[in-house]
mmCIF file of C-alpha atoms in Angstrom:
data_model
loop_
_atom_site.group_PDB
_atom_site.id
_atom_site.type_symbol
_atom_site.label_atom_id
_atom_site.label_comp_id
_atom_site.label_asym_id
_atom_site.label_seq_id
_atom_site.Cartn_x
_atom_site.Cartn_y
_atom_site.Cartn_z
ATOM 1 C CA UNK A 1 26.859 -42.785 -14.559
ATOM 2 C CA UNK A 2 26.817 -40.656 -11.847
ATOM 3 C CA UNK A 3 28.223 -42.101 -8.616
ATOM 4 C CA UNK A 4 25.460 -40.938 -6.071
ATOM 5 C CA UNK A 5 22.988 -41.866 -8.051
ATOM 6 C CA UNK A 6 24.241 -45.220 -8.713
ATOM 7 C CA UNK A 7 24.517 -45.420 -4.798
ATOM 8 C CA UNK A 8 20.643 -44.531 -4.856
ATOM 9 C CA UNK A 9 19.442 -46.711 -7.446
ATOM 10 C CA UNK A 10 21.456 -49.634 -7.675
ATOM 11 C CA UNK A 11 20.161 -51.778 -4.603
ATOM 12 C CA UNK A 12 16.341 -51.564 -5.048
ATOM 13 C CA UNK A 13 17.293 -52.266 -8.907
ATOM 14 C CA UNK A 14 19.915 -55.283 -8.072
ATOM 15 C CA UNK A 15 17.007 -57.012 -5.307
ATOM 16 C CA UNK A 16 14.666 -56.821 -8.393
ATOM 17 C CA UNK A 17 17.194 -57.953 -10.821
ATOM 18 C CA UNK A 18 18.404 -60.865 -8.175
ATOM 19 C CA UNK A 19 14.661 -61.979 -7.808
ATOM 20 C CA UNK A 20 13.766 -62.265 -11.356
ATOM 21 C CA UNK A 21 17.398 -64.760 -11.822
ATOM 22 C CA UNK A 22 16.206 -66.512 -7.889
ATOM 23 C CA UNK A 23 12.397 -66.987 -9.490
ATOM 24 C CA UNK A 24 12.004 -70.437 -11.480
ATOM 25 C CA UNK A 25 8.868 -69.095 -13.374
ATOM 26 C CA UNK A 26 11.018 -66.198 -14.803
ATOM 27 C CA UNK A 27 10.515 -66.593 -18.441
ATOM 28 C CA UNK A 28 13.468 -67.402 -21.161
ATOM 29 C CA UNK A 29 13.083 -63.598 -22.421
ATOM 30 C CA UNK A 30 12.903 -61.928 -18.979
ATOM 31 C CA UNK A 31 15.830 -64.058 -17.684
ATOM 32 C CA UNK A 32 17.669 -62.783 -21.076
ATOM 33 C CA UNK A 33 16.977 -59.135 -20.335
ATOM 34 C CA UNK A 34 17.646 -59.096 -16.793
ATOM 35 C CA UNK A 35 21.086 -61.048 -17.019
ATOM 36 C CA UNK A 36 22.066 -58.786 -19.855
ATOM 37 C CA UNK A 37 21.187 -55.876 -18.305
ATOM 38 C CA UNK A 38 22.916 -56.972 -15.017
ATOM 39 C CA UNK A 39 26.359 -57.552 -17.009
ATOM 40 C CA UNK A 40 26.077 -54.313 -18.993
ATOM 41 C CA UNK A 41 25.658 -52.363 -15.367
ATOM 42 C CA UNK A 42 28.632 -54.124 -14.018
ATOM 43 C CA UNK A 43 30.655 -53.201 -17.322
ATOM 44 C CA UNK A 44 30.613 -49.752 -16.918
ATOM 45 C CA UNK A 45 30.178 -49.579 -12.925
ATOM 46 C CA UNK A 46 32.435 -52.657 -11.518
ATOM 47 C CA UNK A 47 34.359 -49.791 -9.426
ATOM 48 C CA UNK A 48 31.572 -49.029 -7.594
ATOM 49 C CA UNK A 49 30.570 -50.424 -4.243
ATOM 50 C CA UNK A 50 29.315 -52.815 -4.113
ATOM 51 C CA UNK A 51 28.115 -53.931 -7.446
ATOM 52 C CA UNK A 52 31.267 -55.807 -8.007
ATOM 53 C CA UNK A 53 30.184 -57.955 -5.450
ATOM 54 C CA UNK A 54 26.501 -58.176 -6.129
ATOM 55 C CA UNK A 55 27.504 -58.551 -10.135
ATOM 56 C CA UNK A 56 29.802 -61.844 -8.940
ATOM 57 C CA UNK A 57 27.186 -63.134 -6.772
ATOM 58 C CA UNK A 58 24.488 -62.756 -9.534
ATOM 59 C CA UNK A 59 26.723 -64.520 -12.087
ATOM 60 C CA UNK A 60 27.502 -67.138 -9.943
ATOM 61 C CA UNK A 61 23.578 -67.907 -9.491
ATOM 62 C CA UNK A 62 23.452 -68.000 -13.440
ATOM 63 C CA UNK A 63 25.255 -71.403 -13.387
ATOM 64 C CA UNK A 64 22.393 -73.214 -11.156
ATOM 65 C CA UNK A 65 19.782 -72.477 -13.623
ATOM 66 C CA UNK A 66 17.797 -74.962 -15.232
ATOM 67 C CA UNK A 67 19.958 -76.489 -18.538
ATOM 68 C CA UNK A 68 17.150 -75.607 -20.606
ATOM 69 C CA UNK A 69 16.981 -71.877 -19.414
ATOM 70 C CA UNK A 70 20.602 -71.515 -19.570
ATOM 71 C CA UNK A 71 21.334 -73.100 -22.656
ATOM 72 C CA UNK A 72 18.885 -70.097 -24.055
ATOM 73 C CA UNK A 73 20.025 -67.634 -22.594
ATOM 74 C CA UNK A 74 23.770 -68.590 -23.112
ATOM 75 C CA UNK A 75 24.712 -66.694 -26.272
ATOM 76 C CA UNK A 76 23.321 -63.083 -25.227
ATOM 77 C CA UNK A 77 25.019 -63.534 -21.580
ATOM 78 C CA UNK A 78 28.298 -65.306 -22.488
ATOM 79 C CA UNK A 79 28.772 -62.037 -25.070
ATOM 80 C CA UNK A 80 28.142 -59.921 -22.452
ATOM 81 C CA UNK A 81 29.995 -61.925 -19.296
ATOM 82 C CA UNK A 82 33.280 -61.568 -21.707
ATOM 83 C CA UNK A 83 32.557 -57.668 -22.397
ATOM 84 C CA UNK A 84 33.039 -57.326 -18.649
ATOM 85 C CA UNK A 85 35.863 -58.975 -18.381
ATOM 86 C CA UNK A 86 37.664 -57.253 -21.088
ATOM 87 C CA UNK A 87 36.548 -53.780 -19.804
ATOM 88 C CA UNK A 88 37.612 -54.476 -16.828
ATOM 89 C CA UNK A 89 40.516 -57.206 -16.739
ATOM 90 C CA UNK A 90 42.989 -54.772 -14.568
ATOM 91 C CA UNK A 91 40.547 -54.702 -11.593
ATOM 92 C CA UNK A 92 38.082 -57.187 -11.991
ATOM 93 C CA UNK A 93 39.544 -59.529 -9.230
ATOM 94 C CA UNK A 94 39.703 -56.412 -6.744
ATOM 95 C CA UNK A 95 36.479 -55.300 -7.239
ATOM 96 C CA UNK A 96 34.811 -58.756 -7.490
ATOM 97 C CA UNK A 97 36.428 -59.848 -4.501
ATOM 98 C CA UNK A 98 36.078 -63.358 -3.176
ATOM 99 C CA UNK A 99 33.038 -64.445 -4.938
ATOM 100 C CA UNK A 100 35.124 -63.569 -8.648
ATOM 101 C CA UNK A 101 35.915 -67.255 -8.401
ATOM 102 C CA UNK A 102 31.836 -67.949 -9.227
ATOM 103 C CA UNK A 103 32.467 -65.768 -12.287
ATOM 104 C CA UNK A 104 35.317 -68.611 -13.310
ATOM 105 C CA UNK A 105 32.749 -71.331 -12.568
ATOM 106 C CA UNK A 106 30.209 -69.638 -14.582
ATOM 107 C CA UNK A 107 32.427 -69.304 -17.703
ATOM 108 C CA UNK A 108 33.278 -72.933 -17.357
ATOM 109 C CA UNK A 109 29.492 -73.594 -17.508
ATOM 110 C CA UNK A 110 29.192 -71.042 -20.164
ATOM 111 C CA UNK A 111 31.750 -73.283 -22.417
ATOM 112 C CA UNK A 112 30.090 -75.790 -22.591
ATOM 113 C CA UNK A 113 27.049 -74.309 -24.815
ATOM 114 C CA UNK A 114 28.143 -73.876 -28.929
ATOM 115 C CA UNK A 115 26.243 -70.426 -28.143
ATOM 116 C CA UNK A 116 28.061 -69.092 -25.589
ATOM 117 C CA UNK A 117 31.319 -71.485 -25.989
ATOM 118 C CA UNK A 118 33.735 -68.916 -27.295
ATOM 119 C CA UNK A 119 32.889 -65.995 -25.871
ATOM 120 C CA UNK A 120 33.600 -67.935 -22.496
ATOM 121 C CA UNK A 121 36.579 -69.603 -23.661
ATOM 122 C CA UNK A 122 37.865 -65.817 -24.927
ATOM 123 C CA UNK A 123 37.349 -64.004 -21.379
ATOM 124 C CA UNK A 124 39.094 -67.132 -19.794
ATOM 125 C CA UNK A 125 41.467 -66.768 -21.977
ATOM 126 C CA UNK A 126 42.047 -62.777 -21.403
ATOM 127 C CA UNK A 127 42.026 -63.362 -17.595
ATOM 128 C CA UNK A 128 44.606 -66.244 -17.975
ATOM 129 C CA UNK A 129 46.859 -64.154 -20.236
ATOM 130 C CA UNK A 130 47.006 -61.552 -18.216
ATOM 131 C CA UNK A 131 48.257 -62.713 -15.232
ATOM 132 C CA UNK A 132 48.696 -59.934 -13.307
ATOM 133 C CA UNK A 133 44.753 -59.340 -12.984
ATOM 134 C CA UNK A 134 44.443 -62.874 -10.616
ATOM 135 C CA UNK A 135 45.765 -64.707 -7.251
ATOM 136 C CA UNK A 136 47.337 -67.992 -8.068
ATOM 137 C CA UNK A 137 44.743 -69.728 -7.293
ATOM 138 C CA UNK A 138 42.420 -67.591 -9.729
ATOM 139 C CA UNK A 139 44.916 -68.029 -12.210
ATOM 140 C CA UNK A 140 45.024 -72.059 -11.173
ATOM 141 C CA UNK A 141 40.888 -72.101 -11.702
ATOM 142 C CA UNK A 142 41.184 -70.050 -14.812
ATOM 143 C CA UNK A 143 43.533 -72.923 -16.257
ATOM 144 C CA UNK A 144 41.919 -75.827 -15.350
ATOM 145 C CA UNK A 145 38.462 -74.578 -16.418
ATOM 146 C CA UNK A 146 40.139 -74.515 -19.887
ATOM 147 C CA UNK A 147 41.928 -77.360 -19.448
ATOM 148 C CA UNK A 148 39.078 -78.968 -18.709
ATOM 149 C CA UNK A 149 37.292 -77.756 -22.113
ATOM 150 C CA UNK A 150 39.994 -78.767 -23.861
ATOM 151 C CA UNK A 151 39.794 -82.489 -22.516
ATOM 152 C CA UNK A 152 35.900 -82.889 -22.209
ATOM 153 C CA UNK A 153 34.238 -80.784 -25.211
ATOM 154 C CA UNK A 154 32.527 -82.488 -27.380
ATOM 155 C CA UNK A 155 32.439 -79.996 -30.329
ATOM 156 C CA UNK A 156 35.702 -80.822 -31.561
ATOM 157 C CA UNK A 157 36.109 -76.872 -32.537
ATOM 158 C CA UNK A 158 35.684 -75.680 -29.140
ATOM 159 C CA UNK A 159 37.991 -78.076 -27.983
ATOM 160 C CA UNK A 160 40.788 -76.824 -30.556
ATOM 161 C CA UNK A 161 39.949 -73.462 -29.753
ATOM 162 C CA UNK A 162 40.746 -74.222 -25.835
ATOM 163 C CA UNK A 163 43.979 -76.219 -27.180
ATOM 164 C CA UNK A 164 44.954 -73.120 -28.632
ATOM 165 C CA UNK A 165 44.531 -71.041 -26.002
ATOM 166 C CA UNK A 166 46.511 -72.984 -23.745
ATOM 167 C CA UNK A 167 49.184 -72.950 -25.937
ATOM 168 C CA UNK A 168 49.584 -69.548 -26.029
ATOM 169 C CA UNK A 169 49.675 -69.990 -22.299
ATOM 170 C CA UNK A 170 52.509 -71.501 -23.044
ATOM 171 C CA UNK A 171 54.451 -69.557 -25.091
ATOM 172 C CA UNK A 172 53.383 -66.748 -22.703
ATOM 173 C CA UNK A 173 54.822 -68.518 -19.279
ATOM 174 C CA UNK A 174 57.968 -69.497 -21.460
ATOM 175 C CA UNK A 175 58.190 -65.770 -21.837
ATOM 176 C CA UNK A 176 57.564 -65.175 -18.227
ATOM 177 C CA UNK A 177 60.235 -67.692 -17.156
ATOM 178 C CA UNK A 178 62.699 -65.479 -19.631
ATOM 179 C CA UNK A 179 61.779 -62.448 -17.855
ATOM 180 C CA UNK A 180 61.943 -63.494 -14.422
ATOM 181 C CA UNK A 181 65.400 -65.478 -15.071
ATOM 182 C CA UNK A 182 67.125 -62.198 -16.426
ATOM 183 C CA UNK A 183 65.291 -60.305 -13.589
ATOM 184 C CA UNK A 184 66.704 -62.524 -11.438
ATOM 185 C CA UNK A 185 70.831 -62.350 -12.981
ATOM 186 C CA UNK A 186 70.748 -58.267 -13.423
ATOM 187 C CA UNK A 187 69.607 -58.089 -9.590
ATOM 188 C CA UNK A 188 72.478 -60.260 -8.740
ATOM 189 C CA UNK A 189 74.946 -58.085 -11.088
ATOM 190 C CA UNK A 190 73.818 -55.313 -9.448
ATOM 191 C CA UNK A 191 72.435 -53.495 -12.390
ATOM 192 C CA UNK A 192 68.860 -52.858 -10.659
ATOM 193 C CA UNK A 193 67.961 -51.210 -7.407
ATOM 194 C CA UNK A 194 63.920 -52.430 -6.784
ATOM 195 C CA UNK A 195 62.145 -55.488 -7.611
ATOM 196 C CA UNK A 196 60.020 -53.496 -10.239
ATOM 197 C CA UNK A 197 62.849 -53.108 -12.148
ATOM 198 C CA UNK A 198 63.744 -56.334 -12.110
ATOM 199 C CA UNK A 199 60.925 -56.803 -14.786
ATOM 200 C CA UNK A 200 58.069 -59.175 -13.975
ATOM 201 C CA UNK A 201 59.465 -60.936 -11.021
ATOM 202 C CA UNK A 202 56.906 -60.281 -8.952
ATOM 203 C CA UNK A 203 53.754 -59.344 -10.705
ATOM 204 C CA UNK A 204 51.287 -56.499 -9.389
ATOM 205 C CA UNK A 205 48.335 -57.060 -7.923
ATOM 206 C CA UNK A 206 49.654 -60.401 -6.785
ATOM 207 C CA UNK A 207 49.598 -62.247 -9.987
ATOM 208 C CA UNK A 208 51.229 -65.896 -10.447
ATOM 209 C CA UNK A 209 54.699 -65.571 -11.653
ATOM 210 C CA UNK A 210 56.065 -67.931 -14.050
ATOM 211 C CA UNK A 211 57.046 -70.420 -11.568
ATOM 212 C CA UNK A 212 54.430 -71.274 -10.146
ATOM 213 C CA UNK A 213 52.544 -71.423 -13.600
ATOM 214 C CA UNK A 214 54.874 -73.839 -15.553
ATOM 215 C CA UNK A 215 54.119 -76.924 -13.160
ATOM 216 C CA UNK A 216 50.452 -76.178 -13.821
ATOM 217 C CA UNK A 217 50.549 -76.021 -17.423
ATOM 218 C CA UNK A 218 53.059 -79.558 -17.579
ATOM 219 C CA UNK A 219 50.298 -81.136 -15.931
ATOM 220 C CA UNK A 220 47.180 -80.350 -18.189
ATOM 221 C CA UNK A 221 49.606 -80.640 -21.204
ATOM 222 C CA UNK A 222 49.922 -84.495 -19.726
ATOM 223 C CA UNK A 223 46.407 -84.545 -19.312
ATOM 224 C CA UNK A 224 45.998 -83.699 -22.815
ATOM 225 C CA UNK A 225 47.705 -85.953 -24.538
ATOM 226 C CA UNK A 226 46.550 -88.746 -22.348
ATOM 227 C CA UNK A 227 42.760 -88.051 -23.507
ATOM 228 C CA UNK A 228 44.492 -87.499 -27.103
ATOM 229 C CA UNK A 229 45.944 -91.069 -26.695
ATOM 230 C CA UNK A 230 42.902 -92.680 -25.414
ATOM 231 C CA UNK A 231 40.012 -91.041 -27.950
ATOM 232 C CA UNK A 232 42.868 -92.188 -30.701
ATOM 233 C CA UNK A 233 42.785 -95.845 -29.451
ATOM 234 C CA UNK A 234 38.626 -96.187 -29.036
ATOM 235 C CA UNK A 235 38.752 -94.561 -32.428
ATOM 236 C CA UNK A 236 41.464 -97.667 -34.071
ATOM 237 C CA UNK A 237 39.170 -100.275 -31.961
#
């Protein structure tokens, strides 16, 4: 799309778009079409000013709809929530801004629907493995929203699927730890002049090293097992 004409058309489009999501007597299919079609702008046109923004603050509304509405609508706009991620996972927390954090709430809601549940869990799981594309404290939310699917699902396959995911977390932050740690020695030795050469030290964009990941992961690993413990006991009772 052409950028002056998005910068034309885009905010009489997103004030209609917004008021059909803001309107309780907005019907399942019309809720459907304008959430879709909200997503698949933001896809190709997250760059531009300021529909990052308006594309957050849209999807965080999503998450205060009725449970009925959502549920339905669910499948069509988890698919599409998780297309923007992945088309955009190097710049989605730049051009989101502050309000990217409602996208994280809204994928936890998201999970929580068998329609929707693993296209949510998936972009979670993109964002989280690529840690570079969050703050900390994105990277933190990202976590625990999986963590938290992994606990509290009652679909025992979504739950696996989140287990999963997090341990591939793992593995990855074990990696991390690896890289940072030899980073860390060849610096010392000498062998590299700039912290970018020191590997993946300090990650771009100011991602969460390794670090400050590990403690987070030990603790919904604990968590985990604790709920693992507990649904084994009511099961033996």
């Amino acid at each position: 799309l052409n950028t002056d004409r998005i910068g034309v058309l885009w905010p009489p489009l997103f004030l209609r778009l917004q008021s059909i999501l803001d309107n309780p007597r907005s019907s399942i299919r019309v809720l459907t079409k304008a959430s879709v079609g909200l997503l698949r702008i933001g896809s190709r046109s997250l760059h531009c000013d300021p529909i990052g923004q308006n594309v957050a603050s849209a999807v965080g509304k999503l998450q205060f709809l009725e449970e009925a509405k959502l549920s339905a609508i669910s499948g069509a706009v988890g698919e599409q929530l998780r297309l923007l991620v992945k088309l955009n996972l190097d710049s989605i927390r730049t051009h989101c801004g502050d309000d990217f954090i409602l996208v994280v709430q809204t994928l936890k809601k998201l999970s929580n629907y068998a329609s929707s549940a693993d296209a949510a869990l998936e972009a979670l799981a993109l964002l989280i493995l690529h840690r570079s594309a969050l703050s900390p404290a994105h990277f933190t939310a990202c976590c625990e929203a999986v963590g938290e699917v992994a606990k509290s699902a009652t679909d025992s396959a979504v739950a696996l699927k989140a287990i999963d995911y997090l341990y591939a977390l793992h593995l990855r932050v074990c990696c991390w730890r690896r890289q940072e740690e030899s980073g860390h020695v060849a610096a010392a030795e000498g062998r590299v002049t700039s912290s970018e050469e020191a590997g993946e030290g300090e990650e771009r964009a100011g991602g969460s090293s390794g670090a400050e990941v590990a403690p987070l992961w030990l603790t919904v690993l604990k968590e985990l097992v604790g709920t693992s413990l507990q649904r084994e006991g009511a099961e033996r009772d």
